[in-house]
Amino acid sequence: NCFRPFATLERDQLVLASESDTVAELEIAELGYRAAIRVPARGTARIQLPDGLQLHQYGIVDRRSVTVRSPQNVCATVLSYAKNTTDSYLGLPTAELGTNYVIATVPSGSAASYGEITVVGTANGTTVTATPPSLVTLFPALAAGAPVTFTLAAGETMSLRTGAANQDLSGTRIVASAPVSVFAGHVCANIPSSATAACDHLVEQVPPVSVLGTQYVVPPLAGRSGGYVIRVNSFAAGTGISVDGVAVATLALGQTHLIDVPNQTARVITSTAPILVTQFAKGAGVDGVGDPFQMTIVPSDRFGRDYTVVTVPDYTERSTRRSISFLHRATLVTEVTQTGSVRFDDIAVPGWTSIAGTSLAYAHITTTGGEHRVSTLAPAATVGSYVYGWASFESYGHPGYLRLAPRLSC
């Protein structure tokens, strides 16, 4: 399932990539929409999603999900366009979904600016329980910390949000009786604080605990002198967290550790049990560039060797006819000894920076909107990638790739 759960005036796009020539079936049951989409080998297909797909209600079962089926493996990237508030995410294949998740987002501001969660069922009769942190209420209004339980059929969705101002859904646990897709984000988040201009829509598909790890490298965001924010969420009580080799916290189940990085330096996050690590771009009020986005950080042992990444193409707003042009960036991470073998669109990548305390390095690339190829000439080398972009009070960002099972990587 690939799903964009937040309202917008623009039309979203779904980009499918495959290593093999294939025909994918795209279905939106609620809208009676079905299409056959050819995806060329080592290429992409771009699909403009129809109007009426976005969810507008909370606490109500809906069916506005997108299902993609293909006889060959495909990777899906969803580009979520909205005026001054674009974002994007890397979709996960149904076979790699799980039943146990923890949510990362940022605090709500006013009562009308809140964190959100959407859950999509993959099997009929799936029971799902969402349990927020002890001081947080889920809408529809319940007591603080009270769980919400609901049942989903395949393709059905449920969206929840914070029930009051100044609450944080981070650490909310999602437990299901069968695999589900989980999405987290925010209507319009101010980062690092509610006083920072300007707010922006956030969305990411949340990976299940089964694909998370215990070592992460968080590279800086190119072009942002004011730094970035990291949120670390635990899946087990007593999880020890270290930053750059220094122990900083022991987390309870679902607890969040916040790191505000004020500059252009990388951070290395390690833990004693699997954790979710999420990077947040800051608002333009910090350094005059872009606006917030939310991006899942990939464990260092889940990088890939040869794959396609997708940046958000420049576009024209439907409501204003204003042209939006992004400064598109890609940040790559690999072993220092393998930097000479890394290629971006078949071109060697210069300008690597070693990451202190590790054998890794990162490099920033300025690129264009569309599809790009990340590869390495060394058979044993792997490369992590993150793609993002900046415009005036506008941004997007998502991981370029996540290695899953040997035949199901995106």
mmCIF file of C-alpha atoms in Angstrom:
data_model
loop_
_atom_site.group_PDB
_atom_site.id
_atom_site.type_symbol
_atom_site.label_atom_id
_atom_site.label_comp_id
_atom_site.label_asym_id
_atom_site.label_seq_id
_atom_site.Cartn_x
_atom_site.Cartn_y
_atom_site.Cartn_z
ATOM 1 C CA ASN A 1 0.000 0.000 0.000
ATOM 2 C CA CYS A 2 1.186 3.493 -0.863
ATOM 3 C CA PHE A 3 -0.802 6.230 0.796
ATOM 4 C CA ARG A 4 -0.633 9.971 1.283
ATOM 5 C CA PRO A 5 -2.798 10.675 4.347
ATOM 6 C CA PHE A 6 -2.998 14.459 4.576
ATOM 7 C CA ALA A 7 -5.185 16.985 2.749
ATOM 8 C CA THR A 8 -3.845 19.120 -0.107
ATOM 9 C CA LEU A 9 -5.054 21.353 -2.919
ATOM 10 C CA GLU A 10 -2.575 19.789 -5.335
ATOM 11 C CA ARG A 11 -2.491 16.324 -6.921
ATOM 12 C CA ASP A 12 0.040 13.846 -5.610
ATOM 13 C CA GLN A 13 2.281 11.627 -7.707
ATOM 14 C CA LEU A 14 3.339 8.006 -7.353
ATOM 15 C CA VAL A 15 6.656 6.997 -8.925
ATOM 16 C CA LEU A 16 7.357 3.291 -9.500
ATOM 17 C CA ALA A 17 10.862 1.972 -10.192
ATOM 18 C CA SER A 18 11.870 -1.568 -11.166
ATOM 19 C CA GLU A 19 14.986 -3.476 -12.151
ATOM 20 C CA SER A 20 12.877 -5.591 -14.537
ATOM 21 C CA ASP A 21 10.362 -4.659 -17.206
ATOM 22 C CA THR A 22 6.922 -5.139 -15.652
ATOM 23 C CA VAL A 23 3.292 -4.031 -15.688
ATOM 24 C CA ALA A 24 1.975 -2.927 -12.296
ATOM 25 C CA GLU A 25 -1.696 -2.749 -11.377
ATOM 26 C CA LEU A 26 -2.775 0.362 -9.508
ATOM 27 C CA GLU A 27 -6.073 0.264 -7.604
ATOM 28 C CA ILE A 28 -7.984 2.779 -5.472
ATOM 29 C CA ALA A 29 -11.083 0.845 -4.463
ATOM 30 C CA GLU A 30 -12.900 3.775 -2.850
ATOM 31 C CA LEU A 31 -12.745 5.803 -6.076
ATOM 32 C CA GLY A 32 -13.361 2.880 -8.441
ATOM 33 C CA TYR A 33 -9.960 3.605 -9.984
ATOM 34 C CA ARG A 34 -7.850 0.940 -11.660
ATOM 35 C CA ALA A 35 -4.956 1.297 -14.108
ATOM 36 C CA ALA A 36 -2.225 -0.874 -15.648
ATOM 37 C CA ILE A 37 1.145 0.882 -15.519
ATOM 38 C CA ARG A 38 4.194 -0.267 -17.501
ATOM 39 C CA VAL A 39 7.479 0.171 -15.648
ATOM 40 C CA PRO A 40 10.577 -0.241 -17.861
ATOM 41 C CA ALA A 41 13.612 -2.199 -16.690
ATOM 42 C CA ARG A 42 15.948 0.032 -14.616
ATOM 43 C CA GLY A 43 13.490 2.841 -15.244
ATOM 44 C CA THR A 44 10.466 4.515 -13.696
ATOM 45 C CA ALA A 45 6.798 5.222 -14.312
ATOM 46 C CA ARG A 46 5.221 8.398 -12.964
ATOM 47 C CA ILE A 47 1.490 8.328 -12.125
ATOM 48 C CA GLN A 48 -0.577 11.402 -11.359
ATOM 49 C CA LEU A 49 -2.945 10.278 -8.600
ATOM 50 C CA PRO A 50 -6.605 11.287 -8.938
ATOM 51 C CA ASP A 51 -8.370 13.969 -6.926
ATOM 52 C CA GLY A 52 -10.389 12.822 -3.932
ATOM 53 C CA LEU A 53 -7.688 10.542 -2.554
ATOM 54 C CA GLN A 54 -6.776 12.476 0.584
ATOM 55 C CA LEU A 55 -8.369 11.682 3.924
ATOM 56 C CA HIS A 56 -10.210 14.514 5.681
ATOM 57 C CA GLN A 57 -11.670 12.773 8.752
ATOM 58 C CA TYR A 58 -10.235 11.301 11.938
ATOM 59 C CA GLY A 59 -11.469 8.373 13.972
ATOM 60 C CA ILE A 60 -13.478 6.988 11.031
ATOM 61 C CA VAL A 61 -12.651 3.955 8.880
ATOM 62 C CA ASP A 62 -12.110 4.968 5.247
ATOM 63 C CA ARG A 63 -10.929 3.224 2.064
ATOM 64 C CA ARG A 64 -8.878 5.923 0.308
ATOM 65 C CA SER A 65 -5.722 3.829 0.064
ATOM 66 C CA VAL A 66 -3.632 3.054 -3.006
ATOM 67 C CA THR A 67 -2.714 -0.567 -3.727
ATOM 68 C CA VAL A 68 0.067 -1.485 -6.158
ATOM 69 C CA ARG A 69 0.463 -5.072 -7.391
ATOM 70 C CA SER A 70 3.209 -6.238 -9.717
ATOM 71 C CA PRO A 71 4.604 -9.609 -10.887
ATOM 72 C CA GLN A 72 8.103 -8.098 -10.495
ATOM 73 C CA ASN A 73 9.508 -6.146 -7.573
ATOM 74 C CA VAL A 74 8.830 -2.418 -7.734
ATOM 75 C CA CYS A 75 9.818 0.455 -5.458
ATOM 76 C CA ALA A 76 7.334 3.249 -4.785
ATOM 77 C CA THR A 77 7.997 6.886 -3.932
ATOM 78 C CA VAL A 78 5.057 9.180 -3.176
ATOM 79 C CA LEU A 79 5.393 12.899 -3.910
ATOM 80 C CA SER A 80 2.940 14.916 -1.860
ATOM 81 C CA TYR A 81 2.443 18.347 -3.392
ATOM 82 C CA ALA A 82 0.816 21.251 -1.553
ATOM 83 C CA LYS A 83 1.224 25.008 -1.661
ATOM 84 C CA ASN A 84 4.248 25.947 0.490
ATOM 85 C CA THR A 85 4.078 22.556 2.204
ATOM 86 C CA THR A 86 5.281 19.708 -0.049
ATOM 87 C CA ASP A 87 6.775 16.484 1.354
ATOM 88 C CA SER A 88 7.492 12.943 0.144
ATOM 89 C CA TYR A 89 8.113 9.414 1.360
ATOM 90 C CA LEU A 90 9.564 6.079 0.314
ATOM 91 C CA GLY A 91 6.880 3.366 0.235
ATOM 92 C CA LEU A 92 7.475 -0.059 1.783
ATOM 93 C CA PRO A 93 6.366 -3.338 0.133
ATOM 94 C CA THR A 94 3.486 -5.193 1.786
ATOM 95 C CA ALA A 95 5.633 -8.314 2.301
ATOM 96 C CA GLU A 96 7.945 -6.324 4.596
ATOM 97 C CA LEU A 97 5.297 -4.671 6.750
ATOM 98 C CA GLY A 98 4.950 -5.552 10.404
ATOM 99 C CA THR A 99 2.621 -5.614 13.382
ATOM 100 C CA ASN A 100 4.659 -3.502 15.822
ATOM 101 C CA TYR A 101 5.500 0.188 15.302
ATOM 102 C CA VAL A 102 6.428 3.286 17.241
ATOM 103 C CA ILE A 103 5.630 6.772 15.956
ATOM 104 C CA ALA A 104 7.961 9.736 15.456
ATOM 105 C CA THR A 105 6.670 13.232 14.748
ATOM 106 C CA VAL A 106 6.852 16.643 16.462
ATOM 107 C CA PRO A 107 4.557 18.365 18.992
ATOM 108 C CA SER A 108 1.307 19.970 17.944
ATOM 109 C CA GLY A 109 1.179 23.738 18.091
ATOM 110 C CA SER A 110 -2.311 25.184 18.238
ATOM 111 C CA ALA A 111 -5.357 22.939 18.399
ATOM 112 C CA ALA A 112 -5.581 23.251 14.586
ATOM 113 C CA SER A 113 -1.947 22.234 13.978
ATOM 114 C CA TYR A 114 -1.481 18.675 15.106
ATOM 115 C CA GLY A 115 0.470 15.483 14.677
ATOM 116 C CA GLU A 116 -1.198 12.701 12.719
ATOM 117 C CA ILE A 117 -1.099 8.919 12.292
ATOM 118 C CA THR A 118 -2.693 6.831 9.549
ATOM 119 C CA VAL A 119 -2.887 3.022 9.605
ATOM 120 C CA VAL A 120 -3.740 0.980 6.476
ATOM 121 C CA GLY A 121 -4.928 -2.629 6.720
ATOM 122 C CA THR A 122 -3.575 -5.416 4.503
ATOM 123 C CA ALA A 123 -5.818 -8.254 5.721
ATOM 124 C CA ASN A 124 -9.506 -8.439 6.620
ATOM 125 C CA GLY A 125 -10.383 -8.468 10.300
ATOM 126 C CA THR A 126 -7.140 -6.829 11.483
ATOM 127 C CA THR A 127 -7.394 -5.486 15.032
ATOM 128 C CA VAL A 128 -5.198 -2.448 15.693
ATOM 129 C CA THR A 129 -4.448 -0.721 18.998
ATOM 130 C CA ALA A 130 -2.822 2.722 19.124
ATOM 131 C CA THR A 131 -1.475 3.663 22.571
ATOM 132 C CA PRO A 132 -0.252 7.258 23.006
ATOM 133 C CA PRO A 133 2.220 8.472 25.656
ATOM 134 C CA SER A 134 0.768 8.892 29.137
ATOM 135 C CA LEU A 135 0.062 12.642 28.854
ATOM 136 C CA VAL A 136 -1.262 12.610 25.281
ATOM 137 C CA THR A 137 -4.842 12.212 24.070
ATOM 138 C CA LEU A 138 -5.860 10.800 20.702
ATOM 139 C CA PHE A 139 -8.764 12.336 18.780
ATOM 140 C CA PRO A 140 -11.605 11.431 19.064
ATOM 141 C CA ALA A 141 -11.152 12.757 22.590
ATOM 142 C CA LEU A 142 -10.161 10.177 25.198
ATOM 143 C CA ALA A 143 -8.388 10.251 28.527
ATOM 144 C CA ALA A 144 -4.666 10.977 28.393
ATOM 145 C CA GLY A 145 -2.711 7.832 27.575
ATOM 146 C CA ALA A 146 -5.856 5.843 26.748
ATOM 147 C CA PRO A 147 -5.509 3.426 23.803
ATOM 148 C CA VAL A 148 -7.728 3.461 20.719
ATOM 149 C CA THR A 149 -8.665 0.071 19.243
ATOM 150 C CA PHE A 150 -10.250 -0.426 15.807
ATOM 151 C CA THR A 151 -10.667 -3.091 13.121
ATOM 152 C CA LEU A 152 -9.551 -2.755 9.495
ATOM 153 C CA ALA A 153 -10.185 -4.766 6.361
ATOM 154 C CA ALA A 154 -7.632 -4.936 3.553
ATOM 155 C CA GLY A 155 -7.250 -1.466 2.062
ATOM 156 C CA GLU A 156 -9.163 0.277 4.847
ATOM 157 C CA THR A 157 -7.609 3.205 6.687
ATOM 158 C CA MET A 158 -7.884 4.903 10.051
ATOM 159 C CA SER A 159 -6.432 8.344 10.791
ATOM 160 C CA LEU A 160 -5.829 9.650 14.309
ATOM 161 C CA ARG A 161 -4.462 12.944 15.598
ATOM 162 C CA THR A 162 -3.528 14.677 18.813
ATOM 163 C CA GLY A 163 -6.558 15.625 20.858
ATOM 164 C CA ALA A 164 -5.257 18.935 22.218
ATOM 165 C CA ALA A 165 -2.727 21.698 21.622
ATOM 166 C CA ASN A 166 0.933 21.271 22.618
ATOM 167 C CA GLN A 167 0.877 17.480 22.575
ATOM 168 C CA ASP A 168 3.381 15.105 20.973
ATOM 169 C CA LEU A 169 2.388 11.801 19.333
ATOM 170 C CA SER A 170 6.017 10.630 19.300
ATOM 171 C CA GLY A 171 6.275 7.333 21.138
ATOM 172 C CA THR A 172 2.722 6.260 20.275
ATOM 173 C CA ARG A 173 2.761 2.477 19.833
ATOM 174 C CA ILE A 174 0.844 0.711 17.061
ATOM 175 C CA VAL A 175 0.217 -3.013 17.593
ATOM 176 C CA ALA A 176 -1.823 -5.020 15.058
ATOM 177 C CA SER A 177 -3.016 -8.604 14.701
ATOM 178 C CA ALA A 178 -1.804 -8.684 11.065
ATOM 179 C CA PRO A 179 0.680 -6.565 9.088
ATOM 180 C CA VAL A 180 -0.331 -2.939 8.505
ATOM 181 C CA SER A 181 1.119 0.149 6.820
ATOM 182 C CA VAL A 182 1.716 3.036 9.221
ATOM 183 C CA PHE A 183 2.250 6.701 8.350
ATOM 184 C CA ALA A 184 3.162 9.559 10.659
ATOM 185 C CA GLY A 185 3.434 13.281 10.204
ATOM 186 C CA HIS A 186 1.987 16.650 10.984
ATOM 187 C CA VAL A 187 -0.561 19.064 9.500
ATOM 188 C CA CYS A 188 1.876 21.969 9.717
ATOM 189 C CA ALA A 189 4.878 21.670 12.046
ATOM 190 C CA ASN A 190 7.116 24.432 13.347
ATOM 191 C CA ILE A 191 10.655 23.155 14.006
ATOM 192 C CA PRO A 192 12.532 23.352 16.326
ATOM 193 C CA SER A 193 9.787 25.178 18.281
ATOM 194 C CA SER A 194 6.345 26.700 17.805
ATOM 195 C CA ALA A 195 8.024 30.128 17.686
ATOM 196 C CA THR A 196 10.062 29.218 14.565
ATOM 197 C CA ALA A 197 8.749 30.391 11.183
ATOM 198 C CA ALA A 198 7.345 28.767 9.177
ATOM 199 C CA CYS A 199 5.290 25.604 9.538
ATOM 200 C CA ASP A 200 5.196 22.802 6.973
ATOM 201 C CA HIS A 201 3.337 19.542 6.335
ATOM 202 C CA LEU A 202 5.264 16.381 7.317
ATOM 203 C CA VAL A 203 4.742 12.774 6.238
ATOM 204 C CA GLU A 204 6.756 9.525 6.311
ATOM 205 C CA GLN A 205 5.876 5.860 6.088
ATOM 206 C CA VAL A 206 7.084 4.361 9.362
ATOM 207 C CA PRO A 207 9.240 1.214 9.159
ATOM 208 C CA PRO A 208 8.348 -1.702 11.458
ATOM 209 C CA VAL A 209 10.714 -2.817 14.201
ATOM 210 C CA SER A 210 11.817 -5.796 12.057
ATOM 211 C CA VAL A 211 13.770 -3.547 9.644
ATOM 212 C CA LEU A 212 15.331 -1.205 12.200
ATOM 213 C CA GLY A 213 18.853 -1.371 13.603
ATOM 214 C CA THR A 214 21.235 -0.258 16.321
ATOM 215 C CA GLN A 215 23.678 1.946 14.361
ATOM 216 C CA TYR A 216 22.760 5.057 12.366
ATOM 217 C CA VAL A 217 24.684 7.872 10.720
ATOM 218 C CA VAL A 218 22.750 11.131 10.401
ATOM 219 C CA PRO A 219 24.457 13.392 7.836
ATOM 220 C CA PRO A 220 23.912 17.154 7.854
ATOM 221 C CA LEU A 221 21.482 18.723 5.392
ATOM 222 C CA ALA A 222 23.191 20.528 2.539
ATOM 223 C CA GLY A 223 22.521 24.252 2.440
ATOM 224 C CA ARG A 224 21.223 24.540 6.024
ATOM 225 C CA SER A 225 23.656 26.397 8.273
ATOM 226 C CA GLY A 226 21.223 26.246 11.192
ATOM 227 C CA GLY A 227 21.442 22.482 11.576
ATOM 228 C CA TYR A 228 18.641 19.954 12.070
ATOM 229 C CA VAL A 229 16.737 17.960 14.695
ATOM 230 C CA ILE A 230 16.960 14.217 15.445
ATOM 231 C CA ARG A 231 14.338 12.188 17.285
ATOM 232 C CA VAL A 232 15.243 8.722 18.581
ATOM 233 C CA ASN A 233 12.407 6.354 19.606
ATOM 234 C CA SER A 234 12.822 3.064 21.450
ATOM 235 C CA PHE A 235 11.013 -0.249 20.990
ATOM 236 C CA ALA A 236 12.117 -1.794 24.292
ATOM 237 C CA ALA A 237 12.434 -0.654 27.899
ATOM 238 C CA GLY A 238 15.992 -0.024 29.036
ATOM 239 C CA THR A 239 17.350 0.832 25.570
ATOM 240 C CA GLY A 240 20.681 2.617 25.925
ATOM 241 C CA ILE A 241 21.373 5.476 23.485
ATOM 242 C CA SER A 242 24.811 6.854 22.597
ATOM 243 C CA VAL A 243 25.582 9.868 20.412
ATOM 244 C CA ASP A 244 29.062 10.071 18.864
ATOM 245 C CA GLY A 245 30.209 7.365 21.261
ATOM 246 C CA VAL A 246 28.938 9.053 24.426
ATOM 247 C CA ALA A 247 26.057 7.491 26.382
ATOM 248 C CA VAL A 248 23.270 10.079 26.631
ATOM 249 C CA ALA A 249 20.075 8.282 27.701
ATOM 250 C CA THR A 250 18.359 5.059 28.696
ATOM 251 C CA LEU A 251 14.884 4.998 27.194
ATOM 252 C CA ALA A 252 11.657 3.351 28.311
ATOM 253 C CA LEU A 253 9.396 1.631 25.756
ATOM 254 C CA GLY A 254 8.347 4.232 23.184
ATOM 255 C CA GLN A 255 10.252 7.045 24.872
ATOM 256 C CA THR A 256 11.762 9.804 22.700
ATOM 257 C CA HIS A 257 15.248 11.292 22.914
ATOM 258 C CA LEU A 258 15.610 14.688 21.217
ATOM 259 C CA ILE A 259 18.865 15.987 19.702
ATOM 260 C CA ASP A 260 19.012 19.545 18.357
ATOM 261 C CA VAL A 261 22.076 19.788 16.121
ATOM 262 C CA PRO A 262 22.922 23.495 15.687
ATOM 263 C CA ASN A 263 25.384 23.205 12.805
ATOM 264 C CA GLN A 264 26.574 21.296 9.734
ATOM 265 C CA THR A 265 27.998 18.239 11.479
ATOM 266 C CA ALA A 266 27.000 14.584 11.256
ATOM 267 C CA ARG A 267 25.840 12.559 14.247
ATOM 268 C CA VAL A 268 26.374 8.842 14.935
ATOM 269 C CA ILE A 269 23.563 7.188 16.909
ATOM 270 C CA THR A 270 24.042 3.731 18.458
ATOM 271 C CA SER A 271 21.801 1.739 20.782
ATOM 272 C CA THR A 272 21.574 -1.469 22.775
ATOM 273 C CA ALA A 273 18.322 -2.499 21.036
ATOM 274 C CA PRO A 274 16.616 -1.529 17.721
ATOM 275 C CA ILE A 275 15.514 2.108 17.522
ATOM 276 C CA LEU A 276 13.735 4.429 15.098
ATOM 277 C CA VAL A 277 15.834 7.471 14.106
ATOM 278 C CA THR A 278 14.160 10.386 12.323
ATOM 279 C CA GLN A 279 15.706 13.595 10.999
ATOM 280 C CA PHE A 280 13.712 16.843 10.855
ATOM 281 C CA ALA A 281 14.628 19.911 8.821
ATOM 282 C CA LYS A 282 14.187 23.210 10.629
ATOM 283 C CA GLY A 283 11.981 26.108 9.579
ATOM 284 C CA ALA A 284 13.216 28.930 7.378
ATOM 285 C CA GLY A 285 13.199 31.232 10.399
ATOM 286 C CA VAL A 286 16.426 29.541 11.590
ATOM 287 C CA ASP A 287 18.669 30.292 8.599
ATOM 288 C CA GLY A 288 16.429 31.632 5.811
ATOM 289 C CA VAL A 289 16.358 28.385 3.815
ATOM 290 C CA GLY A 290 13.510 25.960 2.993
ATOM 291 C CA ASP A 291 11.149 24.771 5.725
ATOM 292 C CA PRO A 292 10.555 21.615 7.801
ATOM 293 C CA PHE A 293 10.402 18.052 6.510
ATOM 294 C CA GLN A 294 10.508 14.634 8.184
ATOM 295 C CA MET A 295 12.922 11.919 6.974
ATOM 296 C CA THR A 296 13.509 8.391 8.285
ATOM 297 C CA ILE A 297 17.196 7.556 8.736
ATOM 298 C CA VAL A 298 18.283 4.160 7.387
ATOM 299 C CA PRO A 299 20.361 1.787 9.569
ATOM 300 C CA SER A 300 23.949 1.568 8.331
ATOM 301 C CA ASP A 301 23.575 -2.154 7.581
ATOM 302 C CA ARG A 302 20.630 -1.532 5.221
ATOM 303 C CA PHE A 303 22.366 0.547 2.555
ATOM 304 C CA GLY A 304 22.276 -0.655 -1.075
ATOM 305 C CA ARG A 305 24.612 -1.074 -4.040
ATOM 306 C CA ASP A 306 22.759 -0.142 -7.260
ATOM 307 C CA TYR A 307 19.345 1.509 -7.274
ATOM 308 C CA THR A 308 17.117 4.383 -8.433
ATOM 309 C CA VAL A 309 16.274 7.391 -6.258
ATOM 310 C CA VAL A 310 13.506 9.905 -6.941
ATOM 311 C CA THR A 311 13.522 13.637 -6.271
ATOM 312 C CA VAL A 312 10.403 15.825 -6.408
ATOM 313 C CA PRO A 313 10.145 17.479 -9.859
ATOM 314 C CA ASP A 314 9.538 21.192 -10.074
ATOM 315 C CA TYR A 315 5.849 21.917 -10.618
ATOM 316 C CA THR A 316 3.171 24.566 -11.180
ATOM 317 C CA GLU A 317 0.609 25.066 -8.419
ATOM 318 C CA ARG A 318 -2.914 24.339 -9.573
ATOM 319 C CA SER A 319 -4.452 26.988 -7.319
ATOM 320 C CA THR A 320 -2.140 29.916 -8.183
ATOM 321 C CA ARG A 321 -0.325 28.761 -11.376
ATOM 322 C CA ARG A 322 2.871 29.726 -9.589
ATOM 323 C CA SER A 323 5.970 27.790 -10.681
ATOM 324 C CA ILE A 324 7.835 26.049 -7.848
ATOM 325 C CA SER A 325 11.519 25.294 -8.445
ATOM 326 C CA PHE A 326 13.492 23.349 -5.832
ATOM 327 C CA LEU A 327 17.197 23.332 -5.135
ATOM 328 C CA HIS A 328 17.466 19.537 -5.233
ATOM 329 C CA ARG A 329 20.041 17.761 -3.084
ATOM 330 C CA ALA A 330 21.250 14.205 -2.558
ATOM 331 C CA THR A 331 23.450 13.138 0.347
ATOM 332 C CA LEU A 332 25.324 9.832 0.067
ATOM 333 C CA VAL A 333 26.992 7.811 2.852
ATOM 334 C CA THR A 334 29.542 5.013 2.373
ATOM 335 C CA GLU A 335 32.800 3.571 3.714
ATOM 336 C CA VAL A 336 35.766 5.945 3.404
ATOM 337 C CA THR A 337 37.700 3.250 1.538
ATOM 338 C CA GLN A 338 34.918 2.951 -1.073
ATOM 339 C CA THR A 339 34.252 6.623 -1.857
ATOM 340 C CA GLY A 340 36.183 6.435 -5.132
ATOM 341 C CA SER A 341 33.866 3.702 -6.424
ATOM 342 C CA VAL A 342 30.573 5.531 -5.796
ATOM 343 C CA ARG A 343 28.662 6.867 -8.810
ATOM 344 C CA PHE A 344 25.678 9.212 -9.097
ATOM 345 C CA ASP A 345 24.118 8.971 -12.563
ATOM 346 C CA ASP A 346 27.307 7.118 -13.602
ATOM 347 C CA ILE A 347 29.548 10.046 -12.574
ATOM 348 C CA ALA A 348 32.170 9.833 -9.794
ATOM 349 C CA VAL A 349 31.188 11.716 -6.628
ATOM 350 C CA PRO A 350 33.684 14.287 -5.254
ATOM 351 C CA GLY A 351 33.847 16.167 -1.958
ATOM 352 C CA TRP A 352 33.589 13.422 0.665
ATOM 353 C CA THR A 353 33.747 14.324 4.373
ATOM 354 C CA SER A 354 34.863 11.705 6.902
ATOM 355 C CA ILE A 355 32.529 11.134 9.869
ATOM 356 C CA ALA A 356 34.434 11.256 13.159
ATOM 357 C CA GLY A 357 34.554 8.013 15.125
ATOM 358 C CA THR A 358 33.478 5.860 12.168
ATOM 359 C CA SER A 359 34.867 4.378 8.964
ATOM 360 C CA LEU A 360 32.178 6.237 6.982
ATOM 361 C CA ALA A 361 32.025 9.451 4.955
ATOM 362 C CA TYR A 362 29.279 11.543 3.378
ATOM 363 C CA ALA A 363 29.030 13.713 0.266
ATOM 364 C CA HIS A 364 26.465 16.284 -0.873
ATOM 365 C CA ILE A 365 25.323 16.492 -4.504
ATOM 366 C CA THR A 366 23.296 19.217 -6.194
ATOM 367 C CA THR A 367 20.998 17.539 -8.698
ATOM 368 C CA THR A 368 17.754 17.930 -10.655
ATOM 369 C CA GLY A 369 14.127 16.932 -10.173
ATOM 370 C CA GLY A 370 13.301 13.420 -11.390
ATOM 371 C CA GLU A 371 14.938 9.998 -11.293
ATOM 372 C CA HIS A 372 18.629 9.308 -10.599
ATOM 373 C CA ARG A 373 20.869 6.263 -10.250
ATOM 374 C CA VAL A 374 23.079 5.553 -7.232
ATOM 375 C CA SER A 375 25.683 2.807 -7.689
ATOM 376 C CA THR A 376 29.146 1.605 -6.722
ATOM 377 C CA LEU A 377 31.811 -0.124 -8.783
ATOM 378 C CA ALA A 378 33.070 -2.128 -5.796
ATOM 379 C CA PRO A 379 31.190 -5.465 -5.459
ATOM 380 C CA ALA A 380 31.217 -5.425 -1.647
ATOM 381 C CA ALA A 381 30.458 -1.730 -1.152
ATOM 382 C CA THR A 382 27.092 -0.231 -0.223
ATOM 383 C CA VAL A 383 25.793 3.346 -0.287
ATOM 384 C CA GLY A 384 23.097 5.062 1.767
ATOM 385 C CA SER A 385 21.197 7.949 0.199
ATOM 386 C CA TYR A 386 18.846 10.757 1.181
ATOM 387 C CA VAL A 387 17.151 13.093 -1.295
ATOM 388 C CA TYR A 388 15.604 16.454 -0.441
ATOM 389 C CA GLY A 389 15.039 19.929 -1.772
ATOM 390 C CA TRP A 390 14.567 23.561 -0.776
ATOM 391 C CA ALA A 391 12.408 26.355 -2.188
ATOM 392 C CA SER A 392 11.008 29.558 -0.677
ATOM 393 C CA PHE A 393 9.309 28.414 2.566
ATOM 394 C CA GLU A 394 9.105 24.963 0.977
ATOM 395 C CA SER A 395 10.876 21.610 1.236
ATOM 396 C CA TYR A 396 10.668 17.840 0.828
ATOM 397 C CA GLY A 397 12.821 14.921 1.948
ATOM 398 C CA HIS A 398 12.917 11.111 2.101
ATOM 399 C CA PRO A 399 15.441 8.251 2.194
ATOM 400 C CA GLY A 400 16.473 7.177 -1.292
ATOM 401 C CA TYR A 401 16.697 3.475 -0.505
ATOM 402 C CA LEU A 402 16.159 0.882 2.235
ATOM 403 C CA ARG A 403 17.513 -2.655 1.847
ATOM 404 C CA LEU A 404 14.901 -5.131 3.054
ATOM 405 C CA ALA A 405 14.803 -8.833 2.191
ATOM 406 C CA PRO A 406 17.188 -9.756 -0.657
ATOM 407 C CA ARG A 407 14.421 -9.576 -3.293
ATOM 408 C CA LEU A 408 12.308 -6.803 -1.777
ATOM 409 C CA SER A 409 14.454 -3.690 -1.447
ATOM 410 C CA CYS A 410 13.334 -0.103 -2.028
#
